[in-house]
Amino acid sequence: MKLREARNGIYRSQATAAATMLLPMLALLVLLRLLPLANAMWSSLRDPRLGATGYVGIDNYLRVLSDPVFLKTLNVTAMFTAIINPLQIGLALALAVLLSQRIPAVGLWRTLVFLPAVVPQAVSAIIWGIALRSDGIFNALLHQAGFSKQGFLTSPTQALWCIILILTWIGVGYWMVILIAGINDIPPELNEAAKVDGAGALRRFWHITLPQLRRPLLFVLVADTVANFLIFAPVQILTKGGPAHSSSIIMFDIFERSYITGDVPGASAATVLLVALVLSVVAIQFRLLPGGDD
Amino acid sequence: MKPRSLKFVGALAATALLVTACGSSPEKGDGDSKIVITFLHTSNPDPQPWDAAVASFEKAHPNVTIKHQEVTFDDLNTQVVSRIGSGDTSIDVYAADEPRIPALAAKGLLADVSEYTAKTIEATGEGAVGAVSYDGKQYGFPQWSSTNLLFYNTDLLKKAGIALPSADPNKRLTYEELLPMAQKAQKAGAKYGFAFEQIDRYYQLQPVFESAGAGSGLAGDDMLTPTVATPNWVSAAKWYGDLFESGVSPRGIPVDQMGDQFGQGNIAFFVAGAWQLSTFEKGGVNFGVAPFPYFKDGKAVTPTDSWGIGVSPHSKHLDMAKEFAAYLTIDPVGSTEVYPIATPPQKLALEKLNAEFIAAGGWKKDLADITTFEISNTAVSRPRSIGYVDFETIMNKAFSDIRNGQDPQKVLAAADAELQTAFARLK
């Protein structure tokens, strides 16, 4: 009996200690994350006219969802997400596999691939913006090679691809580092045993590396997807969503509604819709790719 | 709930929190007994326009320190809407683009300064006060007025054997005369023949459409009816798009880098504001100045208005903030100490500047003469409307699309539809 009481006492003190240590983080979560979400939800139900604040129900959601510009933005965002996530993750995985091999100066290559991730996105965007100008280095190279000049950021068919290219250049090294850590965690005896059994590099990748990487891959998939839904700076700096809304992804649309035209209720409605969209996508990803606990 | 389900829900919640982590965190004002007035404005080329006036204001008010916060033109509106809109007290005084004043005032982002109206009229005139007023109240102080001019690169023109344009407003070039000259200069070695500085900003392009007889693009008593898809707008927009299509104007260079293009000697003829003078001088280009061109069958129109100085209604030192804003703009001493990067609407400051420029002769005299003429005869203000911010945002994107080669008719029809959607929210 005394032993049980003593155990309960230990559990209670541990729980108190845990709660005390968690408290600052929980307070910050409420203050910095939950309150803004609640604020966005409240604001999305208010009157959008200048100086008015009355309750208007779901009018702002209906208004935003019937706005052709917002629908175009959703379309562009869907295409952007469908292209950039597989592209970044595929490239990061390929680089991780390549740069976890015993090749000369591997540290240098890893550093070079990772380097763009430590440059602020805005700086990268400005540098790429100059390179992609009509009189920039890419058009000069194309001209030298006998090709015609390309519009790049000024072309409605190329602008989104340019943004994808820039973001991939920035992001791929970051995700690669996480996947390299995952590859290094794979017990070497698994690969050695497979080698003894005569498995080639491709079979070992398919049957050992990939299954063993499920957890880091799931993290990369979810974190990369969320990060790409929240992309803003390069679009604001390079294209302002244009030409003809061809690179207008959802965070830029929300920013413009909120901070340029002052339509805070419309921007809040779009934010709540974005949260719902991201949650749905991430839920599907969790269902399709279990983390490997079971 | 099973551990996995718990994890699943936890992960979803974490994702939701990540997505919503873009809230604002209001800054706190100074806690010292000494008064700090924070002045938010756009970055300016050296010399800083307010340095001398700020120094003398601080000398006259030993307990006051003026703190500058500089941002880009595009970021200024964002900062004002997000910071003052959330009740942030860390901005006391800020530069406000005059056509935005009605919308800023309607949103409660500007303090009423009507107690200064009589003094403001005395210092500047009723027109200048009208530009900073909304609904019968004064919401800012007029800092600059403005005009735009046609700058030309004398070396490139001489090389092409082109006679230098006259500075006489009565001998103003038409676009029909100007474009062949620009193309001739380009054939003789100029990288670009003719360009606007503000390639996708309504402020500088409004005169093109007004001169073509297309109007401002807004109509109605409340100026909330868009008229930007009319045949006149489309034909003027096509003319504008052709400048870039033909290569006379550079495509793909951001608006902020256009001044450098003329300063570095790449453009023969360049429509710009006087605020680019320091960029031109830094670039070392030899230039002259002529009046803003117009269409042969239309009238001469020039842009005007510029920055006002507004006071945040959330300032902790409202009276001192107003006094400082008034000192920079309507005070006989303070306003003349401000270095003029554009045309001052203050009578005393304008007299001082004109005397200095006329005495200097050359292009400076031409600039002073042309500016005086344009402000009295050809200046057309931007439409005054609570929908101006939406209008400018949508139209600037339309201009950008047109110069990037999109079909003007489709772009303007889409812009018209977007404007109607945006204005429906305001009515």
XYZ file of C-alpha atoms in Angstrom:
721
model
C 0.000 0.000 0.000
C 2.762 2.381 1.010
C 4.673 1.483 -2.134
C 1.677 2.364 -4.329
C 1.263 5.712 -2.558
C 4.935 6.449 -3.032
C 4.665 5.587 -6.730
C 1.600 7.818 -7.129
C 3.499 10.613 -5.438
C 6.389 10.239 -7.871
C 3.984 10.256 -10.841
C 2.247 13.342 -9.482
C 5.472 15.247 -9.000
C 6.678 14.171 -12.448
C 3.398 15.348 -13.989
C 3.680 18.669 -12.154
C 7.263 19.089 -13.337
C 6.272 18.216 -16.919
C 3.342 20.630 -16.842
C 5.546 23.388 -15.423
C 8.132 22.870 -18.143
C 5.497 22.728 -20.864
C 3.628 25.770 -19.615
C 5.736 28.496 -21.303
C 5.543 26.687 -24.648
C 1.794 26.097 -24.300
C 1.297 29.744 -23.396
C 3.269 30.783 -26.466
C 1.254 28.382 -28.628
C -1.975 29.934 -27.409
C -0.675 33.477 -27.717
C 1.072 33.236 -31.074
C -0.887 30.525 -32.874
C -4.336 29.850 -31.482
C -5.285 33.460 -30.796
C -4.399 34.617 -34.351
C -6.450 31.683 -35.721
C -9.402 32.611 -33.514
C -8.937 36.242 -34.534
C -8.956 35.275 -38.232
C -12.143 33.249 -37.743
C -13.835 36.113 -35.878
C -12.681 38.688 -38.417
C -13.873 36.547 -41.358
C -17.459 37.018 -40.142
C -17.327 40.833 -39.970
C -18.509 43.548 -42.357
C -15.770 44.317 -44.945
C -16.849 47.907 -45.699
C -14.521 50.711 -44.610
C -15.160 51.708 -41.030
C -17.861 48.988 -40.522
C -17.469 46.013 -38.171
C -20.954 44.367 -38.003
C -21.597 40.619 -38.175
C -22.250 39.374 -41.720
C -22.241 35.582 -41.280
C -20.524 33.651 -44.049
C -20.849 36.488 -46.598
C -17.088 36.968 -46.804
C -16.561 33.271 -47.588
C -19.208 33.425 -50.325
C -17.706 36.655 -51.677
C -14.169 35.273 -51.751
C -15.250 31.959 -53.270
C -17.193 33.726 -56.035
C -14.297 36.078 -56.830
C -12.742 34.946 -60.162
C -9.328 36.210 -58.984
C -9.446 34.027 -55.860
C -10.595 31.008 -57.896
C -7.688 31.580 -60.284
C -5.412 31.822 -57.229
C -6.685 28.453 -55.946
C -6.032 26.967 -59.369
C -2.494 28.341 -59.515
C -1.832 27.195 -55.928
C -3.039 23.660 -56.746
C -0.767 23.483 -59.788
C 2.164 24.998 -57.893
C 1.778 22.497 -55.035
C 1.306 19.526 -57.332
C 4.553 20.344 -59.150
C 6.887 21.738 -56.519
C 6.430 19.159 -53.752
C 7.253 16.011 -55.769
C 10.008 17.924 -57.554
C 11.704 19.159 -54.372
C 11.317 15.887 -52.494
C 12.423 13.776 -55.470
C 15.500 15.946 -56.010
C 16.277 16.088 -52.272
C 16.036 12.275 -52.074
C 18.224 11.779 -55.155
C 20.842 14.195 -53.782
C 20.657 12.614 -50.315
C 21.279 9.142 -51.752
C 24.082 10.436 -53.986
C 25.789 12.510 -51.296
C 25.613 9.785 -48.658
C 27.909 7.646 -50.804
C 31.654 7.570 -50.358
C 32.588 10.102 -53.020
C 35.491 12.560 -52.977
C 34.895 15.943 -51.277
C 31.393 14.878 -50.240
C 31.302 17.493 -47.460
C 31.994 20.233 -49.972
C 29.200 19.075 -52.303
C 26.752 18.845 -49.411
C 27.701 22.361 -48.284
C 27.286 23.753 -51.788
C 23.835 22.177 -52.177
C 22.803 23.358 -48.695
C 24.187 26.885 -49.075
C 21.114 28.484 -50.773
C 19.002 27.418 -47.766
C 20.923 29.802 -45.494
C 20.565 32.768 -47.850
C 17.375 34.739 -47.037
C 14.614 34.022 -49.573
C 14.322 37.717 -50.372
C 18.023 37.961 -51.274
C 17.834 34.858 -53.463
C 14.737 36.269 -55.158
C 16.464 39.558 -55.973
C 19.547 37.807 -57.381
C 17.436 35.458 -59.524
C 15.238 38.379 -60.567
C 18.245 40.187 -62.052
C 19.514 36.999 -63.714
C 16.091 36.385 -65.296
C 15.616 39.913 -66.641
C 15.297 40.453 -70.389
C 18.893 41.728 -70.335
C 19.991 39.223 -67.673
C 22.535 36.448 -67.802
C 20.120 33.664 -68.825
C 18.905 35.548 -71.875
C 22.503 36.451 -72.735
C 23.444 32.748 -72.619
C 20.401 31.785 -74.714
C 21.301 34.502 -77.212
C 24.901 33.235 -77.383
C 23.619 29.720 -78.016
C 21.442 30.974 -80.881
C 18.057 30.804 -79.115
C 15.503 33.597 -78.923
C 15.060 35.686 -75.771
C 12.624 34.339 -73.193
C 10.190 36.337 -71.061
C 10.816 34.284 -67.887
C 9.208 36.297 -65.074
C 7.308 38.477 -67.568
C 5.706 35.531 -69.378
C 2.401 34.127 -68.092
C 3.469 30.629 -69.171
C 6.931 30.801 -67.570
C 6.609 32.963 -64.434
C 5.291 30.194 -62.147
C 7.971 27.809 -63.415
C 10.631 30.403 -62.620
C 9.281 30.740 -59.065
C 9.312 26.923 -58.748
C 12.887 26.827 -60.026
C 14.044 29.490 -57.554
C 12.288 27.867 -54.586
C 13.647 24.462 -55.494
C 17.150 25.903 -55.689
C 16.615 27.378 -52.227
C 14.832 24.476 -50.552
C 16.270 21.270 -51.892
C 19.478 21.375 -49.827
C 17.544 21.782 -46.584
C 15.363 18.722 -47.168
C 18.413 16.807 -48.433
C 20.195 17.280 -45.091
C 17.233 15.774 -43.217
C 17.113 12.806 -45.587
C 20.899 12.259 -45.340
C 20.456 12.031 -41.555
C 17.728 9.435 -42.156
C 19.943 7.431 -44.517
C 22.787 7.495 -41.993
C 20.421 6.022 -39.388
C 19.790 2.908 -41.517
C 21.741 0.017 -39.902
C 24.663 -0.736 -42.273
C 24.242 -4.519 -41.753
C 20.962 -4.382 -43.718
C 22.757 -3.157 -46.841
C 25.700 -5.470 -46.234
C 23.415 -8.502 -45.912
C 21.562 -7.509 -49.087
C 24.888 -7.083 -50.893
C 25.939 -10.581 -49.794
C 22.630 -11.854 -51.173
C 23.535 -10.233 -54.504
C 21.091 -7.284 -54.453
C 22.092 -4.438 -56.794
C 22.070 -0.726 -55.936
C 18.552 -0.169 -57.313
C 17.061 -3.132 -55.391
C 18.770 -2.027 -52.184
C 17.400 1.512 -52.663
C 13.900 0.190 -53.330
C 13.742 -2.495 -50.651
C 16.004 -1.096 -47.915
C 16.667 2.656 -48.203
C 13.147 3.733 -49.149
C 11.230 1.684 -46.513
C 13.739 2.647 -43.808
C 13.355 6.331 -44.769
C 9.572 6.347 -44.292
C 9.653 8.485 -41.141
C 12.003 11.236 -42.335
C 10.261 11.153 -45.718
C 6.877 11.675 -44.078
C 8.284 14.601 -42.114
C 9.829 16.100 -45.257
C 6.610 15.566 -47.208
C 4.388 17.255 -44.622
C 6.787 20.059 -43.708
C 7.619 20.786 -47.359
C 3.945 20.805 -48.339
C 3.045 23.226 -45.551
C 6.093 25.403 -46.314
C 5.142 25.596 -49.977
C 1.559 26.537 -49.176
C 2.979 29.469 -47.224
C 5.361 30.770 -49.898
C 5.131 34.525 -50.208
C 8.361 36.557 -50.444
C 9.622 35.509 -53.920
C 6.173 36.114 -55.448
C 5.895 39.531 -53.816
C 9.400 40.530 -54.895
C 9.500 39.069 -58.402
C 6.055 38.948 -59.983
C 3.430 40.379 -57.618
C 1.281 37.446 -58.687
C 1.485 38.297 -62.399
C 1.565 38.338 -65.319
C -2.223 37.951 -65.575
C -2.381 36.299 -62.092
C -0.323 33.380 -63.456
C 1.871 33.244 -60.330
C -0.699 34.423 -57.802
C -0.459 31.810 -55.074
C -2.749 31.915 -52.089
C -0.492 33.548 -49.484
C 0.185 36.443 -51.848
C -3.551 36.852 -52.453
C -4.178 36.914 -48.679
C -1.386 39.433 -48.163
C -2.726 41.688 -50.894
C -6.287 41.557 -49.581
C -5.201 42.258 -46.037
C -2.343 44.699 -46.296
C -2.734 46.408 -49.664
C -6.459 46.844 -50.208
C -7.376 46.599 -46.512
C -9.986 43.850 -46.989
C -9.179 42.183 -43.658
C -12.451 40.189 -43.452
C -11.887 38.814 -46.981
C -8.254 38.013 -46.163
C -9.336 36.292 -42.925
C -11.884 34.185 -44.797
C -9.177 33.206 -47.293
C -6.836 32.359 -44.370
C -9.405 30.058 -42.771
C -9.951 28.408 -46.163
C -6.172 27.977 -46.504
C -5.969 26.320 -43.070
C -8.772 23.949 -44.070
C -7.062 23.204 -47.387
C -3.666 22.500 -45.831
C -5.202 20.302 -43.125
C -7.047 18.276 -45.779
C -3.920 17.798 -47.872
C -1.804 16.836 -44.863
C -4.518 14.441 -43.645
C -4.446 12.684 -47.007
C -0.651 12.502 -46.869
C -0.775 10.905 -43.393
C -3.290 8.344 -44.595
C -1.300 7.480 -47.717
C 2.099 7.327 -46.082
C 2.025 5.954 -42.508
C 4.963 6.950 -40.358
C 6.142 3.382 -39.765
C 5.117 2.838 -36.167
C 2.932 -0.147 -36.946
C -8.057 7.187 -28.801
C -5.242 4.970 -30.082
C -1.712 6.381 -29.872
C -1.493 6.614 -33.661
C -4.753 8.486 -33.912
C -3.580 10.818 -31.185
C -0.383 11.400 -33.086
C -2.384 12.006 -36.251
C -4.607 14.583 -34.598
C -1.582 16.150 -32.920
C 0.218 16.440 -36.224
C -2.833 17.992 -37.884
C -3.140 20.480 -35.041
C 0.552 21.337 -35.363
C 0.057 21.873 -39.091
C -2.906 24.153 -38.460
C -0.858 26.145 -35.980
C 1.995 26.452 -38.460
C -0.365 27.809 -41.093
C -1.888 30.416 -38.813
C 1.398 31.626 -37.421
C 1.270 34.865 -39.322
C -0.447 37.076 -36.793
C 0.734 40.473 -35.798
C 2.478 41.332 -32.581
C 1.993 44.979 -31.736
C 5.157 46.811 -30.753
C 5.328 48.964 -27.693
C 6.178 52.656 -27.723
C 9.069 54.170 -25.809
C 8.868 54.101 -22.080
C 11.240 57.015 -21.466
C 10.143 60.397 -20.175
C 11.839 61.917 -23.196
C 9.491 62.113 -26.193
C 10.427 60.067 -29.248
C 8.478 60.820 -32.419
C 8.786 58.043 -34.978
C 8.521 59.186 -38.580
C 7.805 56.454 -41.149
C 8.557 57.331 -44.762
C 10.001 55.955 -47.983
C 13.751 55.794 -48.528
C 15.129 58.797 -50.322
C 18.359 59.369 -52.191
C 20.927 61.592 -50.430
C 20.732 64.326 -49.294
C 17.908 63.350 -46.963
C 15.100 65.873 -47.427
C 14.185 66.296 -43.768
C 17.609 66.303 -42.053
C 17.986 70.087 -41.623
C 14.361 70.629 -40.588
C 14.499 67.721 -38.122
C 17.697 69.101 -36.585
C 16.184 72.560 -36.059
C 12.948 71.046 -34.678
C 14.942 68.987 -32.177
C 16.953 72.065 -31.220
C 13.756 73.991 -30.529
C 12.329 71.019 -28.560
C 15.234 69.606 -26.481
C 13.066 66.845 -24.981
C 12.036 65.535 -28.417
C 13.953 63.081 -30.585
C 12.822 62.276 -34.100
C 13.375 58.664 -35.115
C 13.238 57.811 -38.808
C 11.930 54.493 -40.165
C 12.553 54.055 -43.884
C 10.800 51.509 -46.107
C 10.287 51.087 -49.840
C 7.355 52.717 -51.614
C 5.575 49.368 -51.957
C 6.050 48.542 -48.274
C 4.866 51.864 -46.894
C 1.160 51.211 -47.400
C 1.561 47.692 -45.998
C 3.276 49.003 -42.885
C 0.645 51.667 -42.326
C -2.302 49.301 -42.789
C -0.818 46.471 -40.711
C 0.798 48.460 -37.906
C -1.475 51.441 -37.390
C -4.473 49.268 -38.329
C -3.685 46.997 -35.370
C -3.425 49.941 -32.982
C 0.382 49.986 -32.901
C 1.538 53.154 -31.145
C 5.119 53.020 -32.414
C 4.440 55.213 -35.473
C 3.628 58.844 -34.792
C 3.997 60.538 -38.156
C 4.100 59.030 -41.647
C 4.321 59.943 -45.307
C 0.940 59.397 -46.963
C 0.437 59.298 -50.740
C -2.193 61.998 -51.248
C -4.757 60.049 -53.321
C -4.722 57.356 -50.620
C -5.711 59.837 -47.915
C -9.513 59.325 -48.324
C -9.137 55.546 -47.900
C -6.645 55.921 -45.022
C -8.946 58.413 -43.274
C -12.025 56.217 -43.820
C -10.146 53.285 -42.249
C -9.275 55.406 -39.213
C -5.545 55.395 -39.960
C -5.092 59.185 -39.958
C -5.723 61.722 -37.206
C -7.912 64.734 -37.974
C -5.666 67.816 -38.178
C -8.358 70.311 -39.160
C -7.217 72.700 -36.424
C -4.310 73.511 -38.773
C -6.484 74.170 -41.864
C -6.317 77.985 -41.770
C -2.528 77.921 -41.390
C -2.190 75.268 -44.115
C -4.242 77.313 -46.580
C -2.157 80.361 -45.782
C 1.092 78.482 -46.399
C 0.079 76.458 -49.457
C -3.310 77.390 -50.906
C -6.731 75.737 -50.967
C -5.858 73.244 -53.716
C -3.063 71.731 -51.640
C -5.363 71.401 -48.622
C -8.006 69.708 -50.802
C -5.437 67.054 -51.697
C -5.064 66.061 -48.026
C -8.717 66.329 -47.046
C -11.596 63.858 -46.908
C -15.227 64.415 -46.036
C -14.663 68.067 -45.203
C -11.815 67.447 -42.742
C -8.059 67.815 -43.114
C -6.197 64.534 -42.525
C -2.639 65.458 -43.467
C -0.205 68.216 -44.351
C 0.882 68.736 -47.974
C 4.644 68.054 -48.188
C 5.270 67.949 -51.918
C 3.446 68.634 -55.081
C 4.912 67.169 -58.239
C 5.149 67.164 -61.960
C 6.947 64.939 -64.443
C 9.228 65.945 -67.257
C 10.797 64.521 -70.388
C 14.511 64.076 -69.715
C 16.779 63.426 -72.681
C 20.346 62.190 -72.979
C 22.151 64.973 -74.849
C 25.078 62.740 -75.902
C 22.820 60.074 -77.432
C 20.727 62.696 -79.251
C 23.783 64.501 -80.626
C 25.255 61.183 -81.754
C 22.044 60.442 -83.679
C 21.918 63.955 -85.159
C 18.636 64.758 -83.385
C 17.885 68.406 -82.506
C 17.514 68.838 -78.739
C 13.824 69.278 -77.749
C 12.668 72.721 -76.651
C 11.960 73.451 -72.987
C 9.119 75.753 -74.032
C 5.753 74.200 -73.026
C 4.239 75.697 -76.177
C 6.673 73.686 -78.282
C 5.984 70.448 -76.396
C 6.712 67.250 -78.354
C 3.847 65.005 -79.373
C 4.265 61.250 -79.017
C 3.919 61.100 -82.792
C 7.064 63.281 -83.093
C 8.883 61.694 -80.190
C 8.749 58.016 -81.196
C 10.529 58.399 -84.571
C 13.225 60.406 -82.770
C 13.529 57.666 -80.147
C 13.852 55.004 -82.821
C 16.479 57.090 -84.631
C 18.469 57.397 -81.392
C 18.205 53.651 -80.919
C 19.531 53.001 -84.432
C 22.450 55.301 -83.650
C 23.425 53.269 -80.588
C 21.026 54.007 -77.717
C 20.059 50.787 -75.937
C 16.479 52.028 -75.568
C 14.763 54.920 -77.338
C 12.090 56.070 -74.913
C 10.770 54.926 -71.569
C 8.640 55.899 -68.631
C 10.265 55.778 -65.196
C 7.133 54.405 -63.501
C 6.383 51.714 -66.053
C 3.530 50.196 -64.109
C 2.301 52.929 -61.823
C -0.913 54.799 -62.449
C 0.541 58.094 -61.219
C 2.772 58.523 -64.269
C 0.633 56.701 -66.835
C -2.633 58.510 -66.090
C -1.540 61.453 -68.339
C -1.091 59.062 -71.290
C -4.713 57.944 -70.999
C -6.011 61.427 -70.210
C -4.161 62.853 -73.217
C -5.659 60.139 -75.427
C -9.109 61.287 -74.301
C -9.738 58.116 -72.280
C -10.306 59.856 -68.924
C -9.054 58.834 -65.514
C -10.660 55.389 -65.533
C -13.092 56.163 -62.717
C -16.492 57.856 -62.946
C -19.542 58.580 -60.801
C -20.160 60.908 -57.872
C -18.238 58.646 -55.507
C -15.703 57.702 -58.231
C -16.496 54.028 -57.740
C -17.523 53.204 -61.321
C -14.645 51.818 -63.409
C -14.361 52.912 -67.047
C -11.075 51.289 -67.991
C -12.350 48.966 -70.730
C -13.541 51.706 -73.118
C -12.212 51.832 -76.718
C -10.090 54.903 -75.879
C -8.478 53.131 -72.933
C -7.825 50.050 -75.070
C -6.225 52.009 -77.917
C -4.003 54.006 -75.537
C -3.059 50.773 -73.738
C -2.183 49.190 -77.081
C 0.073 52.159 -77.856
C 1.715 51.662 -74.463
C 2.181 47.912 -74.962
C 3.716 48.520 -78.406
C 6.512 50.574 -76.827
C 7.745 47.379 -75.155
C 6.824 45.026 -78.005
C 8.907 47.070 -80.447
C 11.864 47.239 -78.044
C 11.795 51.043 -77.811
C 11.206 50.592 -74.070
C 12.899 47.868 -71.978
C 10.775 44.900 -70.977
C 11.398 43.036 -67.724
C 13.300 45.719 -65.819
C 11.644 46.390 -62.442
C 10.261 49.871 -61.854
C 12.816 50.645 -59.127
C 15.702 50.076 -61.560
C 14.428 52.347 -64.352
C 16.072 55.554 -63.073
C 19.467 53.859 -63.130
C 18.893 52.875 -66.767
C 18.685 56.534 -67.792
C 21.432 57.529 -65.339
C 23.771 54.983 -66.911
C 23.125 56.369 -70.391
C 20.988 53.501 -71.728
C 17.848 55.493 -72.617
C 17.569 58.443 -75.039
C 14.253 59.948 -73.819
C 12.906 59.353 -70.317
C 9.732 60.575 -68.600
C 10.462 60.925 -64.883
C 10.053 63.039 -61.773
C 12.623 65.453 -60.375
C 13.346 62.979 -57.521
C 15.483 61.077 -60.038
C 17.919 63.997 -60.455
C 20.395 62.670 -57.893
C 20.331 59.239 -59.607
C 21.050 60.896 -62.962
C 23.861 62.983 -61.508
C 25.330 59.940 -59.764
C 25.186 57.997 -63.053
C 27.068 60.823 -64.756
C 24.687 61.190 -67.711
C 24.558 64.496 -69.626
C 20.928 65.439 -69.854
C 18.440 68.157 -70.686
C 14.805 68.602 -69.827
C 11.628 69.203 -71.855
C 7.893 69.159 -71.076
C 5.866 65.918 -70.737
C 4.772 64.802 -74.254
C 1.156 64.467 -75.419
C -0.873 62.936 -78.245
C -1.252 65.139 -81.350
C -5.051 64.995 -81.240
C -5.283 65.214 -77.457
C -4.452 67.702 -74.742
C -1.311 68.103 -72.673
C -1.754 66.462 -69.271
C 0.777 66.026 -66.475
C 0.661 64.142 -63.181
C 0.577 66.058 -59.937
C 0.110 65.702 -56.173
C 2.594 63.752 -54.183
C 3.297 62.979 -50.552
C 1.448 64.415 -47.633
C 2.531 63.995 -44.014
C -0.074 62.331 -41.806
C -0.304 61.701 -38.081
C -1.250 58.351 -36.567
C -4.417 58.531 -34.465
C -2.761 56.026 -32.073
C 0.291 58.221 -31.402
C 1.027 58.548 -27.687
C 2.205 62.103 -28.341
C -0.515 63.285 -30.681
C -0.035 67.024 -30.147
C 3.734 66.866 -30.563
C 3.332 64.611 -33.624
C 0.996 67.160 -35.213
C 3.364 69.992 -34.335
C 6.262 68.144 -35.963
C 4.264 67.350 -39.120
C 3.163 70.978 -39.332
C 6.755 72.173 -38.844
C 7.958 70.122 -41.831
C 5.171 71.304 -44.095
C 3.604 74.652 -43.281
C 5.992 76.361 -40.879
C 7.767 79.307 -42.571
C 11.147 78.131 -41.200
C 10.720 74.350 -41.181
C 9.179 74.008 -44.642
C 11.973 76.001 -46.266
C 14.605 73.873 -44.537
C 13.259 70.701 -46.147
C 15.415 69.762 -49.120
C 13.057 69.688 -52.119
C 13.115 66.268 -53.809
C 9.867 67.269 -55.544
C 8.014 70.518 -56.040
C 7.085 72.132 -52.729
C 3.498 73.377 -52.548
C 4.537 75.813 -49.803
C 4.690 79.265 -51.341
C 7.864 80.260 -49.475
C 9.708 77.021 -50.190
C 8.723 77.155 -53.863
C 9.930 80.728 -54.193
C 13.247 79.788 -52.593
C 13.698 76.750 -54.835
C 12.705 78.554 -58.030
C 15.080 81.433 -57.288
C 17.925 78.974 -56.733
C 17.194 76.952 -59.908
C 16.611 79.969 -62.134
C 19.884 81.526 -60.949
C 21.731 78.289 -61.752
C 20.571 78.449 -65.404
C 20.819 75.519 -67.860
C 18.533 72.538 -67.260
C 17.813 73.718 -63.706
C 16.191 76.898 -65.027
C 14.288 74.881 -67.638
C 13.093 72.508 -64.922
C 11.865 75.357 -62.703
C 10.095 77.085 -65.631
C 8.439 73.903 -66.899
C 7.344 72.853 -63.410
C 5.775 76.241 -62.697
C 3.908 76.084 -66.002
C 2.709 72.481 -65.668
C 1.408 72.836 -62.113
C -0.716 75.819 -63.141
C -1.838 74.632 -66.582
C -1.691 70.911 -67.292
C -1.713 69.107 -63.927
C -4.511 66.581 -63.406
C -4.909 64.982 -59.977
C -5.521 61.296 -59.512
C -9.162 60.411 -58.819
C -10.165 61.066 -55.222
C -12.072 58.045 -54.016
C -12.177 55.645 -51.092
C -11.641 52.971 -53.763
C -8.379 54.525 -54.971
C -6.144 51.953 -53.264
C -7.977 49.052 -54.948
C -8.008 50.999 -58.216
C -4.288 51.705 -58.160
C -3.418 48.142 -57.125
C -5.473 46.567 -59.895
C -4.451 49.093 -62.570
C -0.737 48.846 -61.740
C -0.959 45.105 -62.323
C -2.842 45.699 -65.576
C -0.087 48.061 -66.790
C 2.478 45.448 -65.846
C 0.602 42.782 -67.840
C 0.255 45.093 -70.853
C 3.959 45.913 -70.942
C 4.718 42.217 -70.592
C 2.871 41.555 -73.846
C -0.661 40.598 -72.785
C -3.582 41.627 -75.017
C -4.617 45.115 -73.760
C -8.296 44.527 -74.484
C -8.414 41.332 -72.401
C -6.291 42.827 -69.614
C -8.464 45.942 -69.317
C -11.708 43.936 -69.465
C -10.394 41.740 -66.643
C -9.265 44.817 -64.685
C -12.698 46.412 -65.121
C -14.361 43.261 -63.771
C -11.919 43.089 -60.844
C -12.567 46.725 -60.019
C -16.307 46.148 -59.971
C -15.840 43.230 -57.559
C -13.496 45.280 -55.362
C -15.763 48.353 -55.322
C -18.852 46.289 -54.509
C -17.228 45.718 -51.099
C -16.879 49.462 -50.509
C -20.345 50.623 -51.565
